[in-house]
């Protein structure tokens, strides 16, 4: 399996470049019989779509998905689900001026050195627009996880640059352009983004994702751990530089008497471990937090070199998200959904005959078997 | 590929339990012709070995490796390298009292619920003693990476609980029982550990790992990214709860004008990205930082339940590391070595015919091609 | 990796159904820099295309390929190559009468029982039309293998029903509608097919494939053998029931003194082994022979059951190849190309630093290193 | 996954050389709770063991297996099962005379050219003694398949050189040293082998394997087909040159009206397809036939070259099976068991929620769901 596929049993393969004719993907391994309409996927794509507010890239893409296979009379057949999303607003001329230079923080340099050539138009394969495929694959996973196991996945923007966003409710998330879980913060965030845009700069962000209702037992020791696969999926999102499960880096300063989640007949008494112990889900919420670096494409001039190695400067004037973290929320949710679905299938392959011996009362942390 | 193997081309398979007869592993995909003696591996195993100071578990294991295949007349043959490490000091009676209870923070509960049964002796397969296999596999990778590409991998303890350990030199690391890169800190760390041990508690830690001399171009977009695979490898180490590449979570509060690493004809001017851009190595140092949770096995009493779901308490009196992070340094180095070797092989499979067009002066950040 | 992908490093993923909107595929792992035009692929697709003579299905498909990614300015970029082939002449009404019955020899029954449902239109995913994706992927592999290593792949129809076709020349193959390597046989074959068609019956066939110029050393012991992967690739072609390498089943009646290919300073003296020893290519021609069963869709009435398990009969009147083996030649060539390319990449991943110690004179059997 | 592992979910990894200290393996993915004793495996190993009659190699190996992990209190735990089989009667001196020459029909030449070096002792990694690992892995698969699904796997010698062995009963197979399903043929076979041994020559063989009781629905279209994976597993056995499913090459001369297996409310009316349609099991017997080439190590002198490319001759006087096909029966059974178990797990991963709509009466061909 080469680098454009992921997942062992729920296997997603992706292709496409930012300024090529289309993105597309293949989802393999989906169980048969899932009711699946184009709208189920389109809904998630629309959440990720560019141009929805002035705070994200103004590239105009409808991101309309065409389902090409694997669904018959409204249900998945168990065969490969192929889909296509045409690029509609690729302006290659935007990039002509910078094809000769390496944009700091971008993959321009590494692609050229690895492959000896590169498609410089809009970042080519390295463009974050590729995440459209992940969101589509995640939408299918999410639907199946929800219907089959009652799993629900939520994500939100937890911090924008230096501004933490106190969590208020998941309901708030889809009510604003920032995926902020707190309506009261929106004005502040807008002001912050306007200032950044005016300055021609960009900022980083933190996104949190939670999966609720995951049964105990998903994930394989020792190398196929659920947390390890989540870490890979998250670090594999463009611009992500850090991943935490549960308390994450906060665990460094905890003592064992504080960190280790105690148990009672009513379930777990805390969730420092973020719903994973020994690489296996505990039945508690799976909590993940990721760090996204500031957008590398900024208007401010930066020192760089051209493809002949000569010193120069660069200003990036294309249409970019001043904070890539804003649109990362649906992407991180999708990646979590894909990993969970892969492990749901892997778990039942090996352990379909096992009934977990213990049960907690409904509603308790860890109650899900 | 099930959960006890990792790596696509440099593929490591592991087996063994804490109180079974032995651990062992198979390293598949190693190029032929590498000079390899048992001592090359034993040296790394000795660094990880328990019982080397009063600050780690007092279990007495020589961790002697027996090479069973894949090496002939002192050189690797290109076939699978099998090896065995017998358990010598397994005291199953230590665990008899706790076989019926779930230790908070441990995988006892999740293993039982996933598999319907568990080997409770010393944590069974979930024991951190499994990392002996990783260190052995990493020792081989490290040797090949060093001889073939000049790659050097260093790790150190960067923080012990609330005590940061300022970096002084890599040379200091192997001069003390903590893998601390700073001799002047050792007395402080010893005092801290003595207090913890006396209190019957444990603490978390941060470990940093760096790979120097990695050529530009390793890693595959989009899902087989070098950073994604590093994240999985690190999060897959027992007790790890967070992974950062480069500035990691620090990227949240940076602006694009600060974060994006500028370039000059002499190379990169900074390394916020930690040596990876677009999932591909830049030729700079690859910098990784991980958070380890405090040891879950502590003497202090904790609330839990027994296997029938009844409330009880537990005190863990076996031989444990009061801070698992201390011995994590050679393990993290080993995992980084394995991932890099896998990607070295993957890269040359696809790009053997590519000469990277650009070169920086020797010694510059990013000079390696 | 689920069932719609194959290949470890040259990885082909396929989707599409016979009467859905399109077939498509993703080729991942192709080295960068290969000159690749749509015509390079179209040429091979045209060889497989239906409707080229009265002896194959009269379905009218142009099989026009649209390249969607992975190629920039006429060269592969090293990223995933996505492509699409629209279905143009799907007549679902042809199948309405048989949607309720299981066609003997077809996958109708097994798909329904496996998935609990099926897309009955034209066989859905089980249609041999899926091989269009394999031929496209094989065309790319073939081009690379030819340019990089001088590998040439030939295939031909070796037997049609009871009629063996004596080999005359590879040049003859593309001069007739049967891929027969013997122009003098064409009239006989036409007569035979006309009779079959008139009778409403079908026949089996043998197809031979040869790869010339494969260097010594491709293939991995013990389970990733070149011959094992070829066997899987061939048996995975619709209707194939047998695979031979070298003398194949003829080896049963040979003695060791006859079978074992002797060697001389001028190279191998025979090729009973078909160019593979110990799972590794010898540098000789790789010779493969496959058996294809007669087309299952025939006009003659056959006993079967309907989806409620009741006895009935069926006559298949759609547009079908009276001998699927005829169009199998380009498919078998394509599969061999894909396997060889995968192993070329795998070999250089592990053994890029090895120079084979021995050389035979140019032109000798086994001369290629 | 490199070349010493096979299976996606029931994953077998193998190591060891003919004259190294030991063979060993790791079986990953076995469901928990299977009762498994060393004797369950030893029984199968004893069937494959050398030295059981004068007609096979006289090397004296007890092939005693040591289980190292994955089993606790007599049951599998769901973690990796590691095992070891020490070599006891390796006589490296036997091979000293031939280390410098390439034995015709052996992998000596290809290993040297691929890896630049080789372990010449007894064929090193290429020795058929490696199959001991497969038989051990197969024994576990077989037990699970039998207990969980009622699958029974039988194999027998169907032809020895030019002598076909008419099938009489499976019971006869383990009553003679040839795995012949016909007691009346044993004297003939013994005479034939004595003559061969005296002549210093060897012969080929055909082995048939059947799996009974496989439920309908195992196997994945399009590339993960059950028949394709069986073909790879069989062709990957040392000395195998051909694989057939069902009527195999006999399908070439059948017409569709004869080949396509008709159905009735009582089940399938024939089994030309060998229990697989569209890559998916039909519920009928899965029938496989393989061709094994004559042993390459013979006493008769043969022309070859030495490692410097100079002409020479070779006579192989070590302890060898005059017909490797004889001991291939338990190996082929084991490989079939491993493939079936892998697909059993893969099938229930994706289709655990599907109930096959149709059922045939018990005992009918295809009755198993």
PDB file of C-alpha atoms in Angstrom, chain C residues 1-6 8 12 14 102 104-107 109-116 125 130 133-134 159 161-162 196 201-206 216-225 227-228 231-232 235-236 238 240-245 248-249 251-265 268-269 272-273 276-278 280-282 289-295 298 300 302-311 335 346-347 350-351 354 356-358 360 366 369, chain D residues 1-6 8 12 14 102 104-107 109-116 125 130 133-134 159 161-162 196 201-206 216-225 227-228 231-232 235-236 238 240-245 248-249 251-265 268-269 272-273 276-278 280-282 289-295 298 300 302-311 335 346-347 350-351 354 356-358 360 366 369:
ATOM      1  CA  UNK C   1      -5.811  -3.115   2.058  1.00  0.00           C
ATOM      2  CA  UNK C   2      -9.213  -4.376   1.085  1.00  0.00           C
ATOM      3  CA  UNK C   3     -10.179  -6.371  -1.981  1.00  0.00           C
ATOM      4  CA  UNK C   4     -10.206  -3.661  -4.613  1.00  0.00           C
ATOM      5  CA  UNK C   5      -6.502  -2.882  -4.485  1.00  0.00           C
ATOM      6  CA  UNK C   6      -3.472  -4.931  -5.371  1.00  0.00           C
ATOM      7  CA  UNK C   8       2.465  -3.390  -2.421  1.00  0.00           C
ATOM      8  CA  UNK C  12      -3.698  -0.382  -8.238  1.00  0.00           C
ATOM      9  CA  UNK C  14     -10.241  -0.137  -8.928  1.00  0.00           C
ATOM     10  CA  UNK C 102     -28.851 -16.940 -10.723  1.00  0.00           C
ATOM     11  CA  UNK C 104     -24.925 -20.758 -13.657  1.00  0.00           C
ATOM     12  CA  UNK C 105     -21.188 -20.155 -13.562  1.00  0.00           C
ATOM     13  CA  UNK C 106     -21.665 -16.526 -12.612  1.00  0.00           C
ATOM     14  CA  UNK C 107     -21.107 -14.705  -9.350  1.00  0.00           C
ATOM     15  CA  UNK C 109     -25.388 -16.303  -6.236  1.00  0.00           C
ATOM     16  CA  UNK C 110     -22.202 -15.668  -4.281  1.00  0.00           C
ATOM     17  CA  UNK C 111     -22.574 -11.873  -4.332  1.00  0.00           C
ATOM     18  CA  UNK C 112     -26.119 -12.109  -3.060  1.00  0.00           C
ATOM     19  CA  UNK C 113     -25.190 -14.514  -0.285  1.00  0.00           C
ATOM     20  CA  UNK C 114     -22.087 -12.584   0.738  1.00  0.00           C
ATOM     21  CA  UNK C 115     -23.507  -9.088   0.722  1.00  0.00           C
ATOM     22  CA  UNK C 116     -27.214  -9.785   1.232  1.00  0.00           C
ATOM     23  CA  UNK C 125     -18.957  -5.429  -9.967  1.00  0.00           C
ATOM     24  CA  UNK C 130     -13.725  -4.295 -14.671  1.00  0.00           C
ATOM     25  CA  UNK C 133      -8.918  -0.761 -15.073  1.00  0.00           C
ATOM     26  CA  UNK C 134      -6.261  -3.455 -15.024  1.00  0.00           C
ATOM     27  CA  UNK C 159      -5.654 -22.767 -27.529  1.00  0.00           C
ATOM     28  CA  UNK C 161     -11.480 -24.934 -26.985  1.00  0.00           C
ATOM     29  CA  UNK C 162     -10.000 -28.121 -28.414  1.00  0.00           C
ATOM     30  CA  UNK C 196     -20.366 -21.870 -31.302  1.00  0.00           C
ATOM     31  CA  UNK C 201     -22.773 -22.113 -26.574  1.00  0.00           C
ATOM     32  CA  UNK C 202     -19.301 -20.994 -25.500  1.00  0.00           C
ATOM     33  CA  UNK C 203     -15.819 -22.467 -25.095  1.00  0.00           C
ATOM     34  CA  UNK C 204     -12.709 -22.213 -22.917  1.00  0.00           C
ATOM     35  CA  UNK C 205      -9.246 -21.096 -23.905  1.00  0.00           C
ATOM     36  CA  UNK C 206      -5.585 -21.062 -22.983  1.00  0.00           C
ATOM     37  CA  UNK C 216      17.714 -11.479 -12.363  1.00  0.00           C
ATOM     38  CA  UNK C 217      16.719 -10.867  -8.745  1.00  0.00           C
ATOM     39  CA  UNK C 218      13.105  -9.684  -8.745  1.00  0.00           C
ATOM     40  CA  UNK C 219      10.812 -11.397  -6.255  1.00  0.00           C
ATOM     41  CA  UNK C 220      11.025 -12.020  -2.549  1.00  0.00           C
ATOM     42  CA  UNK C 221      11.272 -15.251  -0.724  1.00  0.00           C
ATOM     43  CA  UNK C 222       9.383 -16.812   1.032  1.00  0.00           C
ATOM     44  CA  UNK C 223       5.828 -15.564   0.731  1.00  0.00           C
ATOM     45  CA  UNK C 224       6.287 -12.546  -1.528  1.00  0.00           C
ATOM     46  CA  UNK C 225       7.572 -14.740  -4.335  1.00  0.00           C
ATOM     47  CA  UNK C 227       5.678 -16.654  -9.023  1.00  0.00           C
ATOM     48  CA  UNK C 228       3.168 -16.554  -6.154  1.00  0.00           C
ATOM     49  CA  UNK C 231      -0.326 -16.758  -9.760  1.00  0.00           C
ATOM     50  CA  UNK C 232      -2.590 -14.522  -7.697  1.00  0.00           C
ATOM     51  CA  UNK C 235      -6.139 -16.441 -10.973  1.00  0.00           C
ATOM     52  CA  UNK C 236      -7.734 -13.107 -10.097  1.00  0.00           C
ATOM     53  CA  UNK C 238     -12.342 -13.333 -14.369  1.00  0.00           C
ATOM     54  CA  UNK C 240      -9.319 -18.111 -14.949  1.00  0.00           C
ATOM     55  CA  UNK C 241      -9.236 -21.581 -13.344  1.00  0.00           C
ATOM     56  CA  UNK C 242      -5.581 -22.548 -13.672  1.00  0.00           C
ATOM     57  CA  UNK C 243      -2.107 -21.018 -13.757  1.00  0.00           C
ATOM     58  CA  UNK C 244       1.214 -22.491 -14.771  1.00  0.00           C
ATOM     59  CA  UNK C 245       4.741 -21.099 -14.592  1.00  0.00           C
ATOM     60  CA  UNK C 248       3.636 -26.085 -15.137  1.00  0.00           C
ATOM     61  CA  UNK C 249       1.703 -29.319 -14.803  1.00  0.00           C
ATOM     62  CA  UNK C 251       6.616 -30.965 -14.351  1.00  0.00           C
ATOM     63  CA  UNK C 252       4.685 -33.831 -12.778  1.00  0.00           C
ATOM     64  CA  UNK C 253       5.898 -36.290 -15.364  1.00  0.00           C
ATOM     65  CA  UNK C 254       9.427 -34.958 -15.683  1.00  0.00           C
ATOM     66  CA  UNK C 255      12.358 -36.414 -13.791  1.00  0.00           C
ATOM     67  CA  UNK C 256      14.845 -34.216 -11.986  1.00  0.00           C
ATOM     68  CA  UNK C 257      17.519 -35.003 -14.541  1.00  0.00           C
ATOM     69  CA  UNK C 258      15.271 -33.499 -17.192  1.00  0.00           C
ATOM     70  CA  UNK C 259      13.589 -30.676 -15.319  1.00  0.00           C
ATOM     71  CA  UNK C 260      16.356 -28.851 -13.454  1.00  0.00           C
ATOM     72  CA  UNK C 261      17.665 -26.222 -15.859  1.00  0.00           C
ATOM     73  CA  UNK C 262      21.393 -26.751 -16.365  1.00  0.00           C
ATOM     74  CA  UNK C 263      23.764 -23.821 -16.637  1.00  0.00           C
ATOM     75  CA  UNK C 264      26.835 -22.997 -18.669  1.00  0.00           C
ATOM     76  CA  UNK C 265      29.115 -19.964 -18.894  1.00  0.00           C
ATOM     77  CA  UNK C 268      20.903 -21.350 -18.792  1.00  0.00           C
ATOM     78  CA  UNK C 269      20.556 -24.312 -21.116  1.00  0.00           C
ATOM     79  CA  UNK C 272      11.572 -25.475 -17.505  1.00  0.00           C
ATOM     80  CA  UNK C 273      11.257 -23.225 -14.495  1.00  0.00           C
ATOM     81  CA  UNK C 276      11.668 -18.114 -11.630  1.00  0.00           C
ATOM     82  CA  UNK C 277      13.728 -20.084  -9.102  1.00  0.00           C
ATOM     83  CA  UNK C 278      13.046 -19.865  -5.370  1.00  0.00           C
ATOM     84  CA  UNK C 280      13.122 -14.918  -7.705  1.00  0.00           C
ATOM     85  CA  UNK C 281      13.527 -14.104 -11.404  1.00  0.00           C
ATOM     86  CA  UNK C 282      16.458 -15.819 -13.116  1.00  0.00           C
ATOM     87  CA  UNK C 289       0.069 -20.047 -19.080  1.00  0.00           C
ATOM     88  CA  UNK C 290      -3.533 -19.729 -17.922  1.00  0.00           C
ATOM     89  CA  UNK C 291      -6.780 -21.622 -18.422  1.00  0.00           C
ATOM     90  CA  UNK C 292      -9.995 -19.675 -18.983  1.00  0.00           C
ATOM     91  CA  UNK C 293     -13.326 -21.300 -18.521  1.00  0.00           C
ATOM     92  CA  UNK C 294     -16.039 -20.989 -21.186  1.00  0.00           C
ATOM     93  CA  UNK C 295     -18.268 -17.928 -20.937  1.00  0.00           C
ATOM     94  CA  UNK C 298     -24.976 -18.653 -23.055  1.00  0.00           C
ATOM     95  CA  UNK C 300     -28.813 -22.495 -24.324  1.00  0.00           C
ATOM     96  CA  UNK C 302     -29.854 -24.042 -18.162  1.00  0.00           C
ATOM     97  CA  UNK C 303     -31.366 -25.206 -14.901  1.00  0.00           C
ATOM     98  CA  UNK C 304     -31.117 -22.792 -12.007  1.00  0.00           C
ATOM     99  CA  UNK C 305     -33.107 -21.267  -9.144  1.00  0.00           C
ATOM    100  CA  UNK C 306     -34.577 -17.855  -8.533  1.00  0.00           C
ATOM    101  CA  UNK C 307     -33.819 -15.669  -5.546  1.00  0.00           C
ATOM    102  CA  UNK C 308     -36.521 -17.396  -3.569  1.00  0.00           C
ATOM    103  CA  UNK C 309     -34.858 -20.757  -4.148  1.00  0.00           C
ATOM    104  CA  UNK C 310     -37.419 -22.068  -6.634  1.00  0.00           C
ATOM    105  CA  UNK C 311     -36.399 -24.160  -9.613  1.00  0.00           C
ATOM    106  CA  UNK C 335      -1.531  -8.172 -14.858  1.00  0.00           C
ATOM    107  CA  UNK C 346      10.350  -3.832  -4.083  1.00  0.00           C
ATOM    108  CA  UNK C 347      13.654  -5.233  -5.239  1.00  0.00           C
ATOM    109  CA  UNK C 350      15.910  -3.633  -0.426  1.00  0.00           C
ATOM    110  CA  UNK C 351      18.749  -4.386  -2.812  1.00  0.00           C
ATOM    111  CA  UNK C 354      23.713  -4.909  -4.628  1.00  0.00           C
ATOM    112  CA  UNK C 356      24.761  -9.121  -9.076  1.00  0.00           C
ATOM    113  CA  UNK C 357      28.170 -10.823  -9.052  1.00  0.00           C
ATOM    114  CA  UNK C 358      27.754 -12.859 -12.222  1.00  0.00           C
ATOM    115  CA  UNK C 360      26.187 -13.981 -18.892  1.00  0.00           C
ATOM    116  CA  UNK C 366      19.475 -15.292 -18.170  1.00  0.00           C
ATOM    117  CA  UNK C 369      20.986  -8.253 -14.662  1.00  0.00           C
TER     118      UNK C 369
ATOM    119  CA  UNK D   1       4.575  -6.120   4.645  1.00  0.00           C
ATOM    120  CA  UNK D   2       7.721  -7.664   3.301  1.00  0.00           C
ATOM    121  CA  UNK D   3       8.213 -11.127   1.861  1.00  0.00           C
ATOM    122  CA  UNK D   4       8.297 -13.214   5.002  1.00  0.00           C
ATOM    123  CA  UNK D   5       4.709 -12.568   6.057  1.00  0.00           C
ATOM    124  CA  UNK D   6       1.417 -13.482   4.460  1.00  0.00           C
ATOM    125  CA  UNK D   8      -4.048  -9.745   5.906  1.00  0.00           C
ATOM    126  CA  UNK D  12       1.866 -15.505   9.442  1.00  0.00           C
ATOM    127  CA  UNK D  14       8.322 -16.797   9.255  1.00  0.00           C
ATOM    128  CA  UNK D 102      24.888 -23.527  -8.421  1.00  0.00           C
ATOM    129  CA  UNK D 104      20.344 -26.673 -11.287  1.00  0.00           C
ATOM    130  CA  UNK D 105      16.712 -26.089 -10.398  1.00  0.00           C
ATOM    131  CA  UNK D 106      17.644 -24.549  -7.045  1.00  0.00           C
ATOM    132  CA  UNK D 107      17.565 -20.977  -5.842  1.00  0.00           C
ATOM    133  CA  UNK D 109      21.910 -18.661  -8.348  1.00  0.00           C
ATOM    134  CA  UNK D 110      18.985 -16.310  -7.839  1.00  0.00           C
ATOM    135  CA  UNK D 111      19.740 -15.697  -4.146  1.00  0.00           C
ATOM    136  CA  UNK D 112      23.348 -14.862  -4.909  1.00  0.00           C
ATOM    137  CA  UNK D 113      22.411 -12.496  -7.717  1.00  0.00           C
ATOM    138  CA  UNK D 114      19.617 -10.824  -5.760  1.00  0.00           C
ATOM    139  CA  UNK D 115      21.396 -10.344  -2.453  1.00  0.00           C
ATOM    140  CA  UNK D 116      25.040 -10.348  -3.533  1.00  0.00           C
ATOM    141  CA  UNK D 125      16.343 -19.659   3.534  1.00  0.00           C
ATOM    142  CA  UNK D 130      10.864 -23.533   5.985  1.00  0.00           C
ATOM    143  CA  UNK D 133       6.418 -22.794   9.929  1.00  0.00           C
ATOM    144  CA  UNK D 134       3.522 -22.957   7.504  1.00  0.00           C
ATOM    145  CA  UNK D 159      -0.137 -38.590  -8.972  1.00  0.00           C
ATOM    146  CA  UNK D 161       5.444 -39.056 -11.700  1.00  0.00           C
ATOM    147  CA  UNK D 162       3.538 -40.870 -14.441  1.00  0.00           C
ATOM    148  CA  UNK D 196      14.194 -43.667  -8.679  1.00  0.00           C
ATOM    149  CA  UNK D 201      16.958 -39.344 -10.006  1.00  0.00           C
ATOM    150  CA  UNK D 202      13.721 -37.732  -8.821  1.00  0.00           C
ATOM    151  CA  UNK D 203      10.156 -37.223 -10.027  1.00  0.00           C
ATOM    152  CA  UNK D 204       7.298 -34.745  -9.924  1.00  0.00           C
ATOM    153  CA  UNK D 205       3.897 -35.129  -8.352  1.00  0.00           C
ATOM    154  CA  UNK D 206       0.370 -33.839  -8.174  1.00  0.00           C
ATOM    155  CA  UNK D 216     -20.830 -19.345   1.181  1.00  0.00           C
ATOM    156  CA  UNK D 217     -19.473 -15.812   1.004  1.00  0.00           C
ATOM    157  CA  UNK D 218     -15.762 -15.960   1.845  1.00  0.00           C
ATOM    158  CA  UNK D 219     -13.460 -14.069  -0.490  1.00  0.00           C
ATOM    159  CA  UNK D 220     -13.412 -10.540  -1.784  1.00  0.00           C
ATOM    160  CA  UNK D 221     -13.833  -9.304  -5.273  1.00  0.00           C
ATOM    161  CA  UNK D 222     -11.976  -8.060  -7.291  1.00  0.00           C
ATOM    162  CA  UNK D 223      -8.352  -8.510  -6.306  1.00  0.00           C
ATOM    163  CA  UNK D 224      -8.689 -10.128  -2.904  1.00  0.00           C
ATOM    164  CA  UNK D 225     -10.447 -13.141  -4.402  1.00  0.00           C
ATOM    165  CA  UNK D 227      -9.144 -18.251  -5.544  1.00  0.00           C
ATOM    166  CA  UNK D 228      -6.412 -15.686  -6.204  1.00  0.00           C
ATOM    167  CA  UNK D 231      -3.279 -19.611  -6.016  1.00  0.00           C
ATOM    168  CA  UNK D 232      -0.624 -17.417  -4.414  1.00  0.00           C
ATOM    169  CA  UNK D 235       2.409 -21.340  -5.974  1.00  0.00           C
ATOM    170  CA  UNK D 236       4.421 -20.047  -3.025  1.00  0.00           C
ATOM    171  CA  UNK D 238       8.590 -24.729  -2.800  1.00  0.00           C
ATOM    172  CA  UNK D 240       5.047 -25.843  -7.124  1.00  0.00           C
ATOM    173  CA  UNK D 241       4.751 -24.901 -10.810  1.00  0.00           C
ATOM    174  CA  UNK D 242       0.990 -25.012 -11.392  1.00  0.00           C
ATOM    175  CA  UNK D 243      -2.288 -24.440  -9.585  1.00  0.00           C
ATOM    176  CA  UNK D 244      -5.827 -25.384 -10.542  1.00  0.00           C
ATOM    177  CA  UNK D 245      -9.158 -24.592  -8.919  1.00  0.00           C
ATOM    178  CA  UNK D 248      -8.627 -26.137 -13.802  1.00  0.00           C
ATOM    179  CA  UNK D 249      -7.017 -26.600 -17.186  1.00  0.00           C
ATOM    180  CA  UNK D 251     -12.013 -25.937 -18.460  1.00  0.00           C
ATOM    181  CA  UNK D 252     -10.268 -25.111 -21.711  1.00  0.00           C
ATOM    182  CA  UNK D 253     -11.938 -27.969 -23.529  1.00  0.00           C
ATOM    183  CA  UNK D 254     -15.332 -27.670 -21.869  1.00  0.00           C
ATOM    184  CA  UNK D 255     -18.236 -25.778 -23.389  1.00  0.00           C
ATOM    185  CA  UNK D 256     -20.313 -23.357 -21.351  1.00  0.00           C
ATOM    186  CA  UNK D 257     -23.264 -25.731 -21.425  1.00  0.00           C
ATOM    187  CA  UNK D 258     -21.105 -28.293 -19.646  1.00  0.00           C
ATOM    188  CA  UNK D 259     -18.970 -26.120 -17.396  1.00  0.00           C
ATOM    189  CA  UNK D 260     -21.360 -23.670 -15.732  1.00  0.00           C
ATOM    190  CA  UNK D 261     -22.594 -25.420 -12.580  1.00  0.00           C
ATOM    191  CA  UNK D 262     -26.383 -25.648 -12.683  1.00  0.00           C
ATOM    192  CA  UNK D 263     -28.451 -25.130  -9.555  1.00  0.00           C
ATOM    193  CA  UNK D 264     -31.585 -26.664  -8.097  1.00  0.00           C
ATOM    194  CA  UNK D 265     -33.558 -26.127  -4.888  1.00  0.00           C
ATOM    195  CA  UNK D 268     -25.549 -27.089  -6.973  1.00  0.00           C
ATOM    196  CA  UNK D 269     -25.701 -29.941  -9.473  1.00  0.00           C
ATOM    197  CA  UNK D 272     -16.615 -27.531 -12.068  1.00  0.00           C
ATOM    198  CA  UNK D 273     -15.814 -24.201 -10.467  1.00  0.00           C
ATOM    199  CA  UNK D 276     -15.462 -20.445  -5.976  1.00  0.00           C
ATOM    200  CA  UNK D 277     -17.491 -18.110  -8.203  1.00  0.00           C
ATOM    201  CA  UNK D 278     -16.464 -14.511  -8.755  1.00  0.00           C
ATOM    202  CA  UNK D 280     -16.235 -15.884  -3.464  1.00  0.00           C
ATOM    203  CA  UNK D 281     -16.869 -19.314  -1.930  1.00  0.00           C
ATOM    204  CA  UNK D 282     -20.102 -20.995  -3.031  1.00  0.00           C
ATOM    205  CA  UNK D 289      -4.792 -29.272  -7.435  1.00  0.00           C
ATOM    206  CA  UNK D 290      -1.115 -28.448  -7.645  1.00  0.00           C
ATOM    207  CA  UNK D 291       1.886 -29.621  -9.678  1.00  0.00           C
ATOM    208  CA  UNK D 292       5.215 -30.137  -7.953  1.00  0.00           C
ATOM    209  CA  UNK D 293       8.395 -30.334  -9.914  1.00  0.00           C
ATOM    210  CA  UNK D 294      10.878 -33.167  -9.340  1.00  0.00           C
ATOM    211  CA  UNK D 295      13.421 -32.608  -6.585  1.00  0.00           C
ATOM    212  CA  UNK D 298      19.808 -35.522  -7.460  1.00  0.00           C
ATOM    213  CA  UNK D 300      23.104 -37.827 -11.307  1.00  0.00           C
ATOM    214  CA  UNK D 302      24.534 -32.196 -14.082  1.00  0.00           C
ATOM    215  CA  UNK D 303      26.164 -29.357 -15.946  1.00  0.00           C
ATOM    216  CA  UNK D 304      26.431 -26.062 -14.108  1.00  0.00           C
ATOM    217  CA  UNK D 305      28.809 -23.198 -13.340  1.00  0.00           C
ATOM    218  CA  UNK D 306      30.671 -22.147 -10.224  1.00  0.00           C
ATOM    219  CA  UNK D 307      30.382 -18.755  -8.576  1.00  0.00           C
ATOM    220  CA  UNK D 308      33.083 -17.433 -10.862  1.00  0.00           C
ATOM    221  CA  UNK D 309      31.038 -18.417 -13.891  1.00  0.00           C
ATOM    222  CA  UNK D 310      33.238 -21.342 -14.950  1.00  0.00           C
ATOM    223  CA  UNK D 311      31.740 -24.537 -16.350  1.00  0.00           C
ATOM    224  CA  UNK D 335      -1.633 -23.152   3.264  1.00  0.00           C
ATOM    225  CA  UNK D 346     -12.054 -10.614   6.466  1.00  0.00           C
ATOM    226  CA  UNK D 347     -15.549 -11.669   5.590  1.00  0.00           C
ATOM    227  CA  UNK D 350     -17.227  -6.447   6.442  1.00  0.00           C
ATOM    228  CA  UNK D 351     -20.324  -8.637   6.401  1.00  0.00           C
ATOM    229  CA  UNK D 354     -25.447  -9.995   6.666  1.00  0.00           C
ATOM    230  CA  UNK D 356     -27.288 -14.986   3.470  1.00  0.00           C
ATOM    231  CA  UNK D 357     -30.845 -14.938   2.099  1.00  0.00           C
ATOM    232  CA  UNK D 358     -30.895 -18.442   0.667  1.00  0.00           C
ATOM    233  CA  UNK D 360     -30.002 -25.320   0.709  1.00  0.00           C
ATOM    234  CA  UNK D 366     -23.434 -25.519  -1.291  1.00  0.00           C
ATOM    235  CA  UNK D 369     -23.931 -20.672   5.049  1.00  0.00           C
TER     236      UNK D 369
END
